[in-house]
PDB file of C-alpha atoms in Angstrom:
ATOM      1  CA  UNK A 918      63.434 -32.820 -49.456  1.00 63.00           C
ATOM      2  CA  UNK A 919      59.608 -32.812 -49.059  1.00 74.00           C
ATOM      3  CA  UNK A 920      58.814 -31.214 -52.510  1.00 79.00           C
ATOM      4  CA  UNK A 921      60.865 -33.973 -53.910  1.00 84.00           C
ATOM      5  CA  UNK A 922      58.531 -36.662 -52.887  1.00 84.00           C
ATOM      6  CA  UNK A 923      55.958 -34.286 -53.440  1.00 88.00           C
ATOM      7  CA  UNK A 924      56.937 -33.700 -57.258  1.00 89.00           C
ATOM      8  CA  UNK A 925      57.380 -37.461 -57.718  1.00 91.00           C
ATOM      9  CA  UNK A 926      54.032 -38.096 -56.687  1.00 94.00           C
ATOM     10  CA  UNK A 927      52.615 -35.797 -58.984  1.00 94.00           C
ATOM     11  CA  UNK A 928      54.436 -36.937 -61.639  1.00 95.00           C
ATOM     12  CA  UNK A 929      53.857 -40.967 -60.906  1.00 97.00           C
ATOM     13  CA  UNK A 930      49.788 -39.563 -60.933  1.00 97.00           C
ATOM     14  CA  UNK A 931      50.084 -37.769 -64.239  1.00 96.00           C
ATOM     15  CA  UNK A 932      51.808 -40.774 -65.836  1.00 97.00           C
ATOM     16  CA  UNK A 933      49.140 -43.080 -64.267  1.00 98.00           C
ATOM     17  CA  UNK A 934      46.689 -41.022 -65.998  1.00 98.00           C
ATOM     18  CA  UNK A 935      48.101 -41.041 -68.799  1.00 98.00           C
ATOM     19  CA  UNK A 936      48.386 -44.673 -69.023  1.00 98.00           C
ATOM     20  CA  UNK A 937      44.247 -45.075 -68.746  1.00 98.00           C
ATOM     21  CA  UNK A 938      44.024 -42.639 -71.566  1.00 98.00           C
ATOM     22  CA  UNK A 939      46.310 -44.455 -73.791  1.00 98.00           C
ATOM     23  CA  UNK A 940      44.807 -48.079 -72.442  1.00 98.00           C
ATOM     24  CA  UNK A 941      48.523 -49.198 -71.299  1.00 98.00           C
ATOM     25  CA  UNK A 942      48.818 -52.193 -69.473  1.00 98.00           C
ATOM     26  CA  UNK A 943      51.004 -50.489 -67.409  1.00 97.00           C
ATOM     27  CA  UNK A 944      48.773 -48.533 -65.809  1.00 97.00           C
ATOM     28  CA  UNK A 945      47.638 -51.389 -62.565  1.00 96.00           C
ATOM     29  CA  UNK A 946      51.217 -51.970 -61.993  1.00 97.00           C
ATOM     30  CA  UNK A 947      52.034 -47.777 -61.891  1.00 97.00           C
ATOM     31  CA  UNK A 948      48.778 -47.519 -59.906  1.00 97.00           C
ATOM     32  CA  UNK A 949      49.406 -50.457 -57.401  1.00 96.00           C
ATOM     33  CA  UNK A 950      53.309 -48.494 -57.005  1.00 95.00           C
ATOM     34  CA  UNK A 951      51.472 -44.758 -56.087  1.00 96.00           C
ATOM     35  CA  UNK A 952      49.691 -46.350 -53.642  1.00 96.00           C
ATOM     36  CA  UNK A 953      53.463 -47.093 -52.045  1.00 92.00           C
ATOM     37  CA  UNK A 954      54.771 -44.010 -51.752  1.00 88.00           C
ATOM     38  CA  UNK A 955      52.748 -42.805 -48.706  1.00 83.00           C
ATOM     39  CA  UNK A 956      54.691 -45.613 -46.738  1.00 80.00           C
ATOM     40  CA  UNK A 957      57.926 -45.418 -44.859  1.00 66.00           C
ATOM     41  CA  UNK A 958      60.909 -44.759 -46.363  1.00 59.00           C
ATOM     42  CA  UNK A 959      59.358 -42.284 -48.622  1.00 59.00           C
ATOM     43  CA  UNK A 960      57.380 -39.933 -46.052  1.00 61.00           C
ATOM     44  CA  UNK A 961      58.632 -41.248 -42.236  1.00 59.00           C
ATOM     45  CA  UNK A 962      58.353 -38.146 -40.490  1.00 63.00           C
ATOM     46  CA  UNK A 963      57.342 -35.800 -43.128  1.00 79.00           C
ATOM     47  CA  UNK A 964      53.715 -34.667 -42.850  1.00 81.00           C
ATOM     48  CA  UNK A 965      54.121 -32.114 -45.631  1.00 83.00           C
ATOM     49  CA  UNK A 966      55.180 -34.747 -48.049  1.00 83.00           C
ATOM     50  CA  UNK A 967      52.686 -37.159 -47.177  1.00 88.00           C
ATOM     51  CA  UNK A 968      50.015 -34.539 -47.613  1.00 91.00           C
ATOM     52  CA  UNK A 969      51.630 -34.030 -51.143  1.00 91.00           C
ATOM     53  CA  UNK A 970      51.101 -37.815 -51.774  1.00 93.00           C
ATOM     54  CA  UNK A 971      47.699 -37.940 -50.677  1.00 95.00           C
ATOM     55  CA  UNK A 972      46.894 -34.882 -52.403  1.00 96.00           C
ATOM     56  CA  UNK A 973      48.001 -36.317 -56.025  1.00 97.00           C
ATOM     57  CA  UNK A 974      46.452 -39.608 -55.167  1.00 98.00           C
ATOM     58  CA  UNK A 975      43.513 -37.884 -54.331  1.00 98.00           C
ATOM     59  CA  UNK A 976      43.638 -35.965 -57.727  1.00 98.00           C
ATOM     60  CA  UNK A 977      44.314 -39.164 -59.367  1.00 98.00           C
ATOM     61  CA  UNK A 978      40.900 -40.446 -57.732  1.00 98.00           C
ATOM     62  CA  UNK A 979      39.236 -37.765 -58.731  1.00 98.00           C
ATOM     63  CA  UNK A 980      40.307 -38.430 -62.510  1.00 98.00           C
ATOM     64  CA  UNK A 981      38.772 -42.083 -62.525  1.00 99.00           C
ATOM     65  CA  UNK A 982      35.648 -40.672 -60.711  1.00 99.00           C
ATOM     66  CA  UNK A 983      34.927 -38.395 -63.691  1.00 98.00           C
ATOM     67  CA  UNK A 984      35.830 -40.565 -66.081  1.00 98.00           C
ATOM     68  CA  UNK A 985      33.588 -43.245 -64.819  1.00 98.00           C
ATOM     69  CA  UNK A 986      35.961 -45.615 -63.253  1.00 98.00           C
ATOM     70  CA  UNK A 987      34.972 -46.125 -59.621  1.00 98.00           C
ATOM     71  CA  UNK A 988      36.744 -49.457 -59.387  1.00 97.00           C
ATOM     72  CA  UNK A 989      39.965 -47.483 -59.262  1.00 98.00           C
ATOM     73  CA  UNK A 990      38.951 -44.832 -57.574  1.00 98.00           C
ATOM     74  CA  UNK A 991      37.882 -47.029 -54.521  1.00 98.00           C
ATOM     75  CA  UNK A 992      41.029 -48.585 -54.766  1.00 97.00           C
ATOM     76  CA  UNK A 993      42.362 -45.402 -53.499  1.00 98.00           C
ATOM     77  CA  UNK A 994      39.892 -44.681 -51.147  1.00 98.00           C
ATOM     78  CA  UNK A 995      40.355 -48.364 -49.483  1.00 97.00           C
ATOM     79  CA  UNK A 996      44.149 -47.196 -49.478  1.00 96.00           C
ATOM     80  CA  UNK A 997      43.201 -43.680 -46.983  1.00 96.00           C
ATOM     81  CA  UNK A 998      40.765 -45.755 -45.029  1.00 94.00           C
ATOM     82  CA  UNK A 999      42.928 -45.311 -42.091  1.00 92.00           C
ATOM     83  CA  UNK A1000      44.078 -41.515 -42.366  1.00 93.00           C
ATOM     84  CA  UNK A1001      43.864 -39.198 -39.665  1.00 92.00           C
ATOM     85  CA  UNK A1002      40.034 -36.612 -40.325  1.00 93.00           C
ATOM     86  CA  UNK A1003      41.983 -34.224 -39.367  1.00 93.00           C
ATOM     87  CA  UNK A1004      44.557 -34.742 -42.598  1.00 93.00           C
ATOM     88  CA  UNK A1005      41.618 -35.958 -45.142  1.00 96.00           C
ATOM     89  CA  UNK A1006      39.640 -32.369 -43.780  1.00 96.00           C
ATOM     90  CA  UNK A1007      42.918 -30.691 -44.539  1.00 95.00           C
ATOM     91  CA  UNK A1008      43.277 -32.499 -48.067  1.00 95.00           C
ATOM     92  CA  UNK A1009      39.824 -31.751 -49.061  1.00 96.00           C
ATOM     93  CA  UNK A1010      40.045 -28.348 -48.186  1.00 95.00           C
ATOM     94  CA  UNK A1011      43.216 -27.869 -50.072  1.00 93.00           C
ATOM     95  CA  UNK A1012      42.440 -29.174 -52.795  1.00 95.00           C
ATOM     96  CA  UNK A1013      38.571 -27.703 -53.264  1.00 94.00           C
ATOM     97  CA  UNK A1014      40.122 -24.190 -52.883  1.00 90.00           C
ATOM     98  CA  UNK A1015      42.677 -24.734 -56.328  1.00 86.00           C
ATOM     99  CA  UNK A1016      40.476 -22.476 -59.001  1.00 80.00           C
ATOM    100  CA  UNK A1017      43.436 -21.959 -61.261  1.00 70.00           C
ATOM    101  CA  UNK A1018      46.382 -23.798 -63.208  1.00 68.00           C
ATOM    102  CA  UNK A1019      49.024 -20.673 -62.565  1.00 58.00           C
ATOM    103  CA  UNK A1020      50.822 -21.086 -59.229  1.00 53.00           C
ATOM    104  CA  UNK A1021      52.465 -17.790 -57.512  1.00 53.00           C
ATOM    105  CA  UNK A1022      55.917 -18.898 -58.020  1.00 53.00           C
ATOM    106  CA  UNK A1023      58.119 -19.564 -60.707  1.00 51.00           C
ATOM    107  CA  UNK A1024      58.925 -23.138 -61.475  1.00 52.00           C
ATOM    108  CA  UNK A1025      60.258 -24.873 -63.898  1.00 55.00           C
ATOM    109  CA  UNK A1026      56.723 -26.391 -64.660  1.00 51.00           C
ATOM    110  CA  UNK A1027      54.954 -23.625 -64.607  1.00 56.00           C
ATOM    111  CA  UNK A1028      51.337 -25.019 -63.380  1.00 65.00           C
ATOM    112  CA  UNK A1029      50.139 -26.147 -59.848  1.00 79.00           C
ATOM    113  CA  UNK A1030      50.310 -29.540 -58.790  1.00 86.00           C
ATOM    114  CA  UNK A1031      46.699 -29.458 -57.092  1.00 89.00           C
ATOM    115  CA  UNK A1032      44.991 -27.931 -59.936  1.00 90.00           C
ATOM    116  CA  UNK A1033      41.762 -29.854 -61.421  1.00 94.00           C
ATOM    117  CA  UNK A1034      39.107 -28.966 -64.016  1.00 93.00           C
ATOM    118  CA  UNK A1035      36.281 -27.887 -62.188  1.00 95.00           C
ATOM    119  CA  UNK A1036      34.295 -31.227 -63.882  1.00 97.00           C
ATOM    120  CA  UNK A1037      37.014 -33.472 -61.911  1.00 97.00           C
ATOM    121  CA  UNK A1038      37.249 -31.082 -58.523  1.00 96.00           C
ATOM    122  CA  UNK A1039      33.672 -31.922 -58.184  1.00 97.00           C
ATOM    123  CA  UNK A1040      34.381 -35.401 -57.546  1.00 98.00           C
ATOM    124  CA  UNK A1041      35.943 -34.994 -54.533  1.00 97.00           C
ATOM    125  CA  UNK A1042      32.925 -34.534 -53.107  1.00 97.00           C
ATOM    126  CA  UNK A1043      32.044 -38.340 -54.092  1.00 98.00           C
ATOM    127  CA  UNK A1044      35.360 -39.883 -52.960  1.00 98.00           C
ATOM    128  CA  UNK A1045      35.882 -38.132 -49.336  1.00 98.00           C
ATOM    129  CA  UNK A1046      32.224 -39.361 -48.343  1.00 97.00           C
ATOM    130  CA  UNK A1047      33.378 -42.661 -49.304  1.00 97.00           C
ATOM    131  CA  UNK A1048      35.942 -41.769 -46.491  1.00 97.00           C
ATOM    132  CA  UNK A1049      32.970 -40.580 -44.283  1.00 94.00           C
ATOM    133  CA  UNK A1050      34.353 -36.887 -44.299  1.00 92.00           C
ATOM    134  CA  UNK A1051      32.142 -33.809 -45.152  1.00 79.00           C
ATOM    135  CA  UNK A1052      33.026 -31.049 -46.591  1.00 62.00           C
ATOM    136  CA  UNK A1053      32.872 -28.213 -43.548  1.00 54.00           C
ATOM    137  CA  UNK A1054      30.717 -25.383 -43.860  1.00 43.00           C
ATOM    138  CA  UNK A1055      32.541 -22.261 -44.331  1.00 42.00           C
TER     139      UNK A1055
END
């Protein structure tokens, strides 16, 4: 059931999102909840769908980086500072490869998950050196 907790993290980022767009008060209180669902019972055991939640709250600090809003986005970083390299390497890597919205199989939402505008991809450069991690040559 990985790709549950997967899909509910991308959702909970989207909505978060959304929130700062429309000004919501809602959005600390939806933020301060994402940052949750990396911990036990949500992920114990599951390294693919802890990836997926570190991947969207990744994306999601990616977002406030381009939008100007490091305060938030260093809220998420402070939340990694204790992952694994090896998974933040894996993260960045994933996610810096996503070039395009369409996704090879057929969903019922019809987009990938990991996709960013190339303006907000290239803020991942910013966050992951906040998490001391550099982007390996290739």
């Amino acid at each position: 059931l990985s790709f549950v907790t997967e899909t509910a993290a991308y959702d909970i980022s989207a909505l978060a999102q959304y929130a700062n767009e429309i000004g919501s008060p809602a959005e600390e209180g939806i933020l301060a909840e994402f940052l949750e669902l990396d911990r036990p019972p949500f992920v114990r055991g599951k390294e693919k769908a802890l990836l997926g939640v570190r991947k969207a709250q990744v994306k999601l600090a990616a977002y406030y980086l381009m939008t100007g809003q490091e305060r938030r986005a260093r809220a998420i970083a402070e939340d990694m500072h204790d992952e694994p390299r090896e998974r933040l390497l894996k993260i960045q890597h994933q996610l810096s490869a996503v070039e395009s919205k369409e996704f090879w199989e057929i969903i019922d939402r019809g987009r990938n998950f990991e996709y960013m505008p190339p303006a907000q991809r290239a803020c991942l450069k910013t966050f992951f050196e906040w998490l001391n991690v550099e982007a390996e040559a290739k």
